[in-house]
XYZ file of C-alpha atoms in Angstrom:
590
model
C -5.517 20.626 -9.215
C -8.667 22.534 -10.151
C -6.695 25.621 -11.195
C -4.428 23.579 -13.428
C -7.326 21.974 -15.207
C -9.026 25.339 -15.684
C -5.849 26.736 -17.203
C -5.851 23.875 -19.691
C -9.549 23.905 -20.544
C -9.958 27.676 -20.948
C -7.491 28.140 -23.870
C -8.986 25.126 -25.619
C -12.528 26.489 -25.439
C -11.317 29.968 -26.409
C -9.505 28.449 -29.407
C -12.623 26.538 -30.371
C -14.608 29.756 -30.055
C -12.166 31.419 -32.416
C -12.586 28.586 -34.898
C -16.330 28.960 -34.717
C -15.964 32.693 -35.303
C -13.966 32.386 -38.557
C -14.904 29.045 -40.105
C -17.695 28.942 -42.724
C -19.847 25.816 -42.560
C -19.525 25.129 -46.310
C -18.593 26.795 -49.564
C -22.180 27.972 -49.935
C -22.299 29.325 -46.381
C -19.376 31.737 -46.249
C -20.106 33.423 -42.876
C -20.767 32.039 -39.451
C -24.145 32.664 -37.935
C -24.412 34.829 -34.847
C -26.017 31.839 -33.128
C -22.703 29.932 -33.133
C -20.836 32.834 -31.542
C -23.561 33.240 -28.931
C -23.320 29.516 -28.080
C -19.565 29.889 -27.607
C -20.132 32.882 -25.351
C -22.568 30.842 -23.281
C -19.946 28.097 -22.874
C -17.342 30.616 -21.708
C -19.832 32.177 -19.310
C -20.548 28.729 -17.859
C -16.815 28.160 -17.400
C -16.595 31.505 -15.627
C -19.528 30.521 -13.409
C -17.909 27.252 -12.358
C -14.361 28.588 -12.244
C -12.735 27.240 -9.087
C -11.000 30.608 -8.572
C -14.385 32.177 -7.917
C -15.522 29.524 -5.465
C -15.162 29.916 -1.683
C -12.380 27.800 -0.141
C -13.544 24.347 0.988
C -14.303 23.811 4.644
C -12.014 21.597 6.668
C -13.139 17.977 6.867
C -12.354 15.314 9.478
C -9.316 13.217 8.735
C -10.159 10.113 6.728
C -9.596 6.659 8.128
C -6.531 4.901 6.765
C -5.923 1.234 7.496
C -3.063 0.448 5.130
C 0.611 1.289 5.247
C 1.814 0.853 2.667
C 3.421 2.767 -0.096
C 1.367 5.659 -1.362
C 0.523 8.504 -3.738
C -0.835 11.951 -2.797
C -4.375 12.544 -3.987
C -4.603 16.293 -3.511
C -2.235 19.224 -3.493
C -1.584 20.872 -0.136
C 0.521 23.785 1.000
C 2.743 21.491 3.001
C 6.253 21.479 1.576
C 6.885 17.780 2.066
C 3.535 16.996 0.500
C 4.441 18.964 -2.612
C 7.798 17.244 -2.823
C 6.022 13.887 -2.866
C 3.548 15.194 -5.429
C 6.285 16.073 -7.894
C 8.340 12.946 -7.226
C 8.181 10.457 -10.088
C 7.293 7.683 -7.633
C 3.865 9.241 -7.375
C 3.213 9.565 -11.087
C 0.556 7.337 -12.664
C 1.924 4.218 -14.302
C -0.785 4.018 -16.934
C -1.353 6.358 -19.898
C -4.873 7.360 -20.859
C -6.202 5.550 -23.940
C -5.931 7.498 -27.247
C -8.818 9.749 -28.198
C -10.920 9.122 -31.285
C -12.721 11.536 -33.592
C -16.485 11.710 -33.163
C -18.529 12.352 -36.313
C -21.854 12.767 -34.523
C -22.697 13.882 -31.018
C -25.236 11.048 -30.892
C -22.307 8.626 -30.695
C -21.639 9.860 -27.167
C -23.625 7.895 -24.603
C -23.249 10.504 -21.823
C -24.322 13.585 -23.825
C -28.056 14.346 -23.933
C -29.989 16.928 -25.979
C -30.951 18.594 -22.690
C -27.316 19.304 -21.770
C -26.442 23.009 -21.877
C -23.443 22.410 -24.173
C -25.199 19.960 -26.485
C -25.518 22.307 -29.484
C -21.899 23.425 -29.190
C -20.659 19.824 -29.115
C -22.942 19.021 -32.013
C -21.395 21.811 -34.058
C -17.844 20.717 -33.230
C -18.555 17.105 -34.119
C -20.845 17.335 -37.121
C -19.998 20.690 -38.679
C -16.275 20.978 -38.106
C -15.076 17.439 -37.263
C -13.101 18.928 -34.406
C -14.337 16.859 -31.453
C -12.421 13.983 -29.848
C -13.737 11.556 -27.231
C -12.752 8.380 -25.394
C -12.825 5.045 -27.288
C -15.714 3.905 -25.081
C -17.979 6.513 -26.707
C -18.150 8.835 -23.689
C -17.312 12.525 -23.545
C -16.986 12.807 -19.714
C -17.740 16.516 -19.755
C -17.265 16.936 -15.998
C -13.872 15.228 -15.938
C -10.646 17.242 -15.795
C -8.723 17.291 -19.087
C -5.116 16.088 -19.272
C -2.296 17.795 -21.167
C -2.252 14.976 -23.710
C -5.992 15.319 -24.368
C -5.659 19.089 -24.627
C -2.867 18.765 -27.189
C -4.877 16.271 -29.237
C -8.014 18.455 -29.317
C -6.022 21.580 -30.055
C -4.219 19.849 -32.901
C -7.535 18.839 -34.459
C -8.809 22.430 -34.306
C -5.570 23.857 -35.696
C -5.830 21.521 -38.655
C -9.376 22.780 -39.290
C -8.169 26.394 -39.099
C -5.325 25.676 -41.501
C -7.593 24.026 -44.034
C -10.108 26.912 -43.840
C -7.391 29.494 -44.316
C -6.151 27.645 -47.363
C -9.662 27.416 -48.776
C -11.035 30.892 -47.950
C -9.616 34.395 -47.640
C -10.196 37.016 -44.967
C -13.007 38.611 -46.916
C -15.388 35.867 -45.887
C -15.005 36.711 -42.160
C -17.578 39.252 -40.995
C -16.484 42.253 -38.955
C -19.341 41.547 -36.537
C -18.005 38.081 -35.744
C -14.490 39.424 -35.280
C -15.823 42.049 -32.881
C -17.577 39.352 -30.822
C -14.371 37.327 -30.603
C -12.469 40.396 -29.444
C -15.195 41.129 -26.863
C -14.925 37.601 -25.485
C -11.171 37.935 -25.095
C -11.565 41.346 -23.431
C -14.243 40.054 -21.022
C -11.890 37.306 -19.782
C -8.704 39.373 -19.807
C -8.633 39.743 -16.006
C -9.124 36.028 -15.432
C -6.446 35.152 -17.985
C -3.957 37.531 -16.393
C -4.752 36.189 -12.916
C -4.327 32.608 -14.045
C -0.996 33.401 -15.707
C 0.230 35.088 -12.525
C -0.808 32.126 -10.365
C 0.748 29.660 -12.786
C 4.053 31.546 -12.860
C 4.152 31.622 -9.055
C 3.403 27.905 -8.885
C 6.112 27.087 -11.426
C 8.623 29.148 -9.449
C 7.726 27.327 -6.226
C 7.886 23.984 -8.026
C 11.417 24.743 -9.231
C 12.462 25.581 -5.656
C 10.925 22.380 -4.269
C 12.457 20.165 -6.932
C 15.869 21.766 -6.425
C 15.744 21.025 -2.685
C 14.300 17.506 -2.728
C 16.071 14.742 -0.848
C 16.209 12.798 -4.113
C 14.330 12.687 -7.393
C 14.042 8.905 -7.128
C 14.001 8.191 -3.378
C 11.489 8.880 -0.621
C 12.509 8.884 3.027
C 9.819 7.386 5.258
C 10.176 6.920 8.971
C 8.477 5.358 11.949
C 8.925 5.927 15.670
C 7.385 3.596 18.268
C 7.203 4.242 21.999
C 5.814 1.501 24.240
C 5.017 1.162 27.928
C 4.649 -2.466 29.040
C 4.723 -4.904 31.916
C 4.012 -8.584 32.640
C 2.275 -10.149 35.626
C 1.624 -13.641 36.976
C 0.776 -15.428 40.226
C 3.469 -16.728 42.518
C 5.923 -18.981 40.689
C 5.564 -22.694 41.288
C 8.574 -24.556 42.634
C 9.188 -26.442 39.393
C 8.137 -23.655 37.047
C 10.223 -23.008 33.930
C 8.827 -19.501 33.425
C 9.180 -16.648 35.897
C 8.250 -12.987 36.290
C 10.546 -12.288 39.214
C 12.570 -9.102 38.978
C 10.566 -7.863 35.958
C 9.655 -4.185 36.209
C 7.466 -1.852 34.164
C 9.503 -0.831 31.120
C 9.407 1.954 28.520
C 11.046 1.252 25.162
C 11.575 2.961 21.832
C 12.283 1.881 18.274
C 13.105 3.968 15.190
C 12.902 2.791 11.585
C 14.028 4.704 8.493
C 13.044 3.453 5.030
C 14.684 4.751 1.866
C 12.214 3.743 -0.866
C 13.506 4.175 -4.401
C 11.972 3.751 -7.833
C 13.771 4.242 -11.138
C 10.901 3.513 -13.529
C 7.836 4.207 -11.382
C 7.012 0.489 -11.315
C 10.067 -0.994 -9.602
C 10.828 -0.697 -5.887
C 14.140 -0.673 -3.989
C 14.041 -0.576 -0.192
C 16.923 0.159 2.150
C 16.012 0.066 5.862
C 17.936 1.319 8.894
C 16.890 0.566 12.465
C 17.902 1.555 15.947
C 16.287 1.319 19.374
C 15.891 -0.380 22.726
C 12.521 -2.156 22.870
C 13.280 -5.782 23.733
C 9.884 -6.690 25.225
C 9.461 -9.104 28.139
C 10.554 -12.450 26.656
C 14.061 -12.127 28.054
C 12.725 -11.708 31.565
C 10.077 -14.425 31.357
C 12.454 -16.914 29.672
C 9.863 -17.857 27.045
C 9.295 -16.719 23.450
C 5.538 -17.113 23.841
C 5.443 -13.484 25.037
C 7.256 -11.908 22.054
C 5.892 -8.600 20.738
C 4.847 -7.945 17.143
C 6.867 -4.712 17.169
C 10.113 -3.347 18.466
C 13.673 -4.630 18.539
C 16.866 -4.121 20.476
C 19.935 -2.849 18.611
C 21.614 -1.544 21.783
C 21.252 1.988 20.355
C 23.354 1.076 17.310
C 22.121 1.788 13.783
C 21.798 -1.394 11.754
C 21.059 -2.064 8.117
C 18.234 -4.642 8.270
C 16.698 -4.686 4.780
C 18.013 -4.378 1.231
C 15.819 -5.788 -1.527
C 14.596 -4.909 -5.008
C 11.235 -5.682 -6.659
C 10.576 -5.238 -10.367
C 7.833 -6.415 -12.730
C 8.613 -8.827 -15.534
C 5.280 -8.004 -17.158
C 1.754 -7.119 -16.084
C 1.328 -10.361 -14.109
C 4.803 -11.407 -12.969
C 7.222 -9.801 -10.513
C 10.711 -10.752 -9.375
C 12.216 -10.138 -5.912
C 15.960 -9.930 -5.264
C 17.200 -9.459 -1.711
C 20.524 -9.190 0.103
C 19.102 -8.680 3.613
C 15.690 -8.768 5.254
C 13.828 -10.367 2.332
C 11.070 -12.456 3.954
C 8.324 -14.522 2.374
C 5.592 -12.314 3.880
C 6.853 -9.478 1.638
C 5.808 -11.554 -1.387
C 2.900 -13.778 -0.364
C -0.247 -12.518 1.330
C -0.546 -13.614 4.944
C -4.378 -13.211 4.853
C -4.568 -11.445 8.201
C -4.787 -7.836 6.991
C -5.981 -6.157 10.166
C -3.621 -7.713 12.722
C -0.431 -8.176 10.709
C 0.808 -4.604 11.181
C 3.333 -3.969 13.923
C 2.288 -0.325 14.214
C -1.498 -0.577 14.585
C -2.250 -4.290 14.530
C -1.548 -7.170 16.888
C 0.505 -6.489 20.014
C 1.662 -10.112 20.306
C 3.761 -11.732 17.575
C 1.925 -15.037 17.281
C -1.509 -13.672 16.177
C 0.058 -11.552 13.416
C 0.464 -14.435 10.924
C 1.236 -18.126 10.619
C 4.720 -18.310 12.194
C 5.857 -21.592 10.600
C 5.222 -20.095 7.125
C 6.003 -16.374 7.308
C 8.587 -16.265 10.129
C 10.930 -18.805 8.653
C 14.340 -18.484 7.052
C 14.822 -15.184 5.243
C 17.490 -12.660 4.458
C 18.932 -13.111 0.972
C 17.666 -14.835 -2.146
C 15.096 -14.711 -4.931
C 11.312 -14.567 -5.074
C 8.762 -14.801 -7.867
C 5.076 -13.850 -7.947
C 2.626 -14.739 -10.711
C -0.920 -13.372 -10.793
C -2.392 -16.240 -12.803
C -5.774 -14.540 -13.097
C -7.976 -12.226 -11.051
C -8.671 -14.998 -8.531
C -5.460 -17.038 -8.317
C -1.894 -16.117 -7.408
C 1.321 -18.164 -7.086
C 4.315 -17.092 -4.979
C 7.667 -18.902 -4.963
C 10.925 -18.117 -3.177
C 14.325 -19.477 -2.219
C 15.886 -17.659 0.737
C 19.028 -18.198 2.759
C 20.085 -16.588 6.013
C 18.409 -17.047 9.367
C 14.893 -17.374 10.852
C 13.154 -14.014 10.996
C 15.063 -12.432 8.105
C 18.545 -12.176 9.631
C 21.466 -12.684 7.285
C 22.977 -15.465 9.414
C 26.025 -16.857 7.565
C 24.667 -16.283 4.067
C 27.625 -13.969 3.356
C 30.182 -16.464 4.703
C 31.616 -18.700 1.927
C 33.145 -21.176 4.379
C 31.724 -24.627 5.172
C 28.252 -24.378 6.660
C 27.690 -20.905 5.252
C 26.685 -19.358 1.950
C 23.276 -19.252 0.383
C 23.113 -22.975 -0.503
C 25.108 -24.737 2.247
C 23.856 -22.777 5.235
C 20.352 -22.325 6.638
C 17.790 -21.953 3.840
C 14.116 -22.425 2.908
C 12.141 -22.997 -0.259
C 8.629 -21.525 -0.365
C 5.452 -22.003 -2.410
C 1.988 -20.559 -1.845
C -1.236 -20.627 -3.837
C -3.704 -17.876 -2.929
C -7.276 -17.926 -4.192
C -10.001 -15.298 -3.975
C -13.252 -17.230 -3.924
C -15.191 -13.960 -4.063
C -14.650 -10.316 -3.249
C -14.633 -10.949 0.505
C -13.284 -14.497 0.956
C -9.614 -15.437 0.432
C -7.847 -18.729 1.109
C -4.260 -19.900 0.675
C -2.215 -23.048 1.003
C 1.524 -22.771 1.655
C 4.440 -25.193 1.831
C 7.944 -24.540 3.125
C 10.941 -26.880 2.881
C 13.554 -25.722 5.376
C 17.031 -26.726 6.523
C 18.612 -25.317 9.686
C 22.238 -25.519 10.689
C 22.892 -26.457 14.330
C 23.261 -22.841 15.501
C 20.071 -21.555 13.794
C 17.364 -24.138 14.538
C 13.999 -22.431 15.062
C 11.129 -24.448 13.623
C 8.362 -22.527 15.428
C 9.213 -19.054 14.144
C 10.091 -17.727 17.616
C 6.523 -18.198 18.893
C 6.231 -21.751 20.231
C 7.586 -23.721 23.135
C 11.284 -24.476 23.420
C 10.530 -28.095 22.446
C 8.717 -26.937 19.311
C 11.540 -24.609 18.337
C 14.347 -27.165 18.785
C 12.808 -30.643 19.154
C 16.195 -32.393 18.859
C 18.314 -29.711 20.478
C 21.039 -27.808 18.669
C 21.642 -30.227 15.816
C 21.144 -29.767 12.088
C 17.427 -30.191 11.360
C 15.198 -30.246 8.297
C 11.453 -29.625 8.250
C 8.390 -29.632 6.036
C 5.954 -26.881 7.014
C 2.332 -26.813 5.816
C -0.118 -23.971 6.350
C -3.727 -23.236 5.469
C -4.814 -19.604 5.860
C -8.120 -17.816 5.260
C -9.780 -14.441 5.771
C -13.344 -13.190 5.364
C -14.644 -9.619 5.310
C -18.223 -8.696 6.155
C -19.258 -5.085 6.679
C -16.888 -3.724 9.351
C -15.806 -7.207 10.501
C -12.706 -9.076 9.322
C -12.272 -12.688 10.426
C -9.030 -14.556 9.748
C -7.276 -17.690 10.903
C -4.924 -20.518 10.084
C -3.858 -24.072 10.888
C -0.208 -25.081 10.719
C 1.588 -28.430 10.794
C 5.316 -29.175 10.702
C 7.210 -32.433 10.363
C 10.848 -32.194 11.430
C 13.768 -34.613 11.124
C 17.152 -34.637 12.823
C 19.943 -34.539 10.224
C 22.941 -35.198 12.476
C 24.044 -36.475 15.882
C 22.894 -39.477 17.881
C 19.265 -38.833 16.983
C 19.760 -38.593 13.245
C 16.613 -39.805 11.492
C 14.263 -39.121 14.419
C 11.101 -37.207 13.525
C 8.805 -34.781 15.353
C 5.340 -33.299 14.740
C 4.342 -29.717 15.603
C 0.826 -28.217 15.424
C -0.649 -24.769 15.983
C -3.757 -22.729 15.083
C -5.252 -19.261 15.552
C -8.434 -17.270 14.976
C -8.514 -13.459 14.798
C -11.270 -10.849 14.626
C -11.093 -7.122 13.848
C -13.997 -4.665 14.063
C -13.494 -1.278 12.366
C -14.981 2.004 13.604
C -16.151 0.490 16.882
C -16.923 3.117 19.551
C -15.095 5.794 17.547
C -14.490 6.492 13.892
C -10.935 5.435 12.960
C -10.900 3.028 15.896
C -10.436 -0.745 15.658
C -11.043 -3.510 18.169
C -8.816 -6.565 17.755
C -9.219 -10.012 19.308
C -7.310 -13.256 18.854
C -7.241 -16.747 20.318
C -4.943 -19.598 19.435
C -2.563 -22.366 20.356
C 1.071 -21.524 19.771
C 3.328 -24.178 18.134
C 3.293 -27.295 20.285
C 5.352 -30.485 20.029
C 2.700 -33.186 19.785
C 4.948 -36.170 18.924
C 8.669 -36.948 18.847
C 10.647 -40.150 18.365
C 12.630 -41.207 21.429
C 11.643 -38.098 23.365
C 8.899 -36.342 25.325
C 6.071 -34.269 23.904
C 4.889 -30.987 25.390
C 2.886 -32.156 28.436
C -0.026 -29.682 28.277
C -1.784 -27.239 25.959
C -1.604 -23.485 26.394
C -4.019 -21.031 24.774
C -3.159 -17.416 24.085
C -5.881 -14.732 24.246
C -5.405 -11.146 23.085
C -7.610 -8.046 23.212
C -6.585 -4.564 22.083
C -8.024 -1.308 20.782
C -6.239 0.847 18.227
C -7.208 4.471 17.636
C -5.888 6.520 14.744
C -5.508 10.048 16.099
C -4.301 11.512 12.795
C -3.080 10.109 9.500
C 0.362 9.785 11.073
C -0.285 8.890 14.707
C -1.763 5.735 16.254
C -2.156 4.677 19.854
C -2.894 1.065 20.827
C -3.836 -0.236 24.261
C -4.367 -3.877 25.130
C -3.138 -7.070 26.698
C -2.568 -10.742 25.959
C -2.441 -13.733 28.263
C -0.684 -17.092 27.929
C -2.627 -19.636 29.997
C 0.101 -22.306 30.366
C 3.398 -20.899 29.096
C 5.618 -23.436 27.332
C 2.571 -25.775 27.213
C 3.330 -26.719 30.800
C 0.749 -26.355 33.578
C 3.512 -25.920 36.139
C 3.811 -22.379 34.798
C 1.275 -19.821 35.962
C -0.562 -17.685 33.372
C 1.335 -14.665 32.093
C -0.506 -11.365 31.617
C 1.230 -8.829 29.347
C -0.153 -5.253 29.296
C 0.997 -2.809 26.609
C 0.445 0.775 25.484
C 1.990 1.423 22.063
C 2.175 4.789 20.290
C 3.364 5.079 16.697
C 4.402 8.127 14.679
C 4.904 7.834 10.905
C 6.521 10.470 8.733
């Protein structure tokens, strides 16, 4: 970018030098002083001195740490073809326009220009003698900042108007031959640099045309992710009455591939289409309990499936609307307040410690969402989603009885999030859910079987409450939550019976521990447990899940995570021996 800025700044200064060489200061003073021309020459010599073309190439630096996925813009130009494609894509263009420049009548109005600055006298002449100097509305000149095309056009226009008025007022006889000779000398001295810059610019424009002509799309970016995982689960000998087993479970190696087509039409909206394929089912099928579910991977039996289609667009500077046909979950709108462990590529290995399951792993798929940033410290998120727990479409597309977006499985969401200070965030969330008989899953796939279906496979409604918080201090991030659910049977012999479900978790992440770009993660918590039910039996015991892992970012695109988690009494039943799950996960992003 340095070359581009130099190309823009050099003609402007040369034009200003030309103005200084021909413009008389007043009707009484009909010739410019040699001092003004000399000052202009000094400015051009300084530009030549600091010209980036004359500087040695920068030395390679270590890769910077990156802890967010997100969606992103390139911050520097590279020779990589894909990088340049992203640079010229309109998704990466700034959404805000620089504020308009204002004319400065005196250089003393500029708070960042001092009499000791080498260009002070030149700026003084432009401002006070010629009225040809523009600056930011906040009374700063920002002399070391790169100039934009808009700012260049505005400054050039001001100087052209001065030239036009001087030509109309004076004739050529008032311009000294000595001053004209100095102007010609300045142009001749920089002729080589000008020619070199023009050649480089032409080559860059040619390459830009080639890149833009061969882009995947002018509005869409293709982003991908590949996960490979090696994993196994261990336990002691199974008890005679155990409900969980590790028999016949072998060490497994799975893979999962995700392709995201991210589109923007205005630079502020966002359309995502996601395709997935892979065979990475985890160990829950073998252990016969969902308490061992992974926070990553899936099993599509090697078939490619469309899993997400949703669109986000701003209503104004504070409000956004979400419209989804598949895969629209509440965690895409509301902050889960567990920033370090929520990621499935470099965060938690186990599903439960990623986020509050009874809030963010509820019914999703299709529907509407609304976010309102009330002020800098308070945010409101609302949503109505139909489909299935975990974001599946369920029967939301089926207009028959028991299907559709209003008569099938659905949830209504509300969350208030407050930032008490720069490092402390809290939120309170409420979910009203209804599950048809074939899609009952109150615990978000993470609790005991009793917590997931307290009344069996009958239509069930539930009120879910969640309190979440996170705190950042230096390289430490502490987060946690408490969740409570009250469920009621809506059909069958037990219609009207109620059940209570509780769970909690505490997580800790330490950045740059042992190695730069490394992160240690730890979690402890009680997965959803049935603590009370009418005319039935509660979960008999309490199981605690512990997790420890270490993630290392090898490059900006590659992460490797090693760790384990243990469930002390799977299914909240002490007849089941502890389960130890060991995982090595490697992620490539492109």
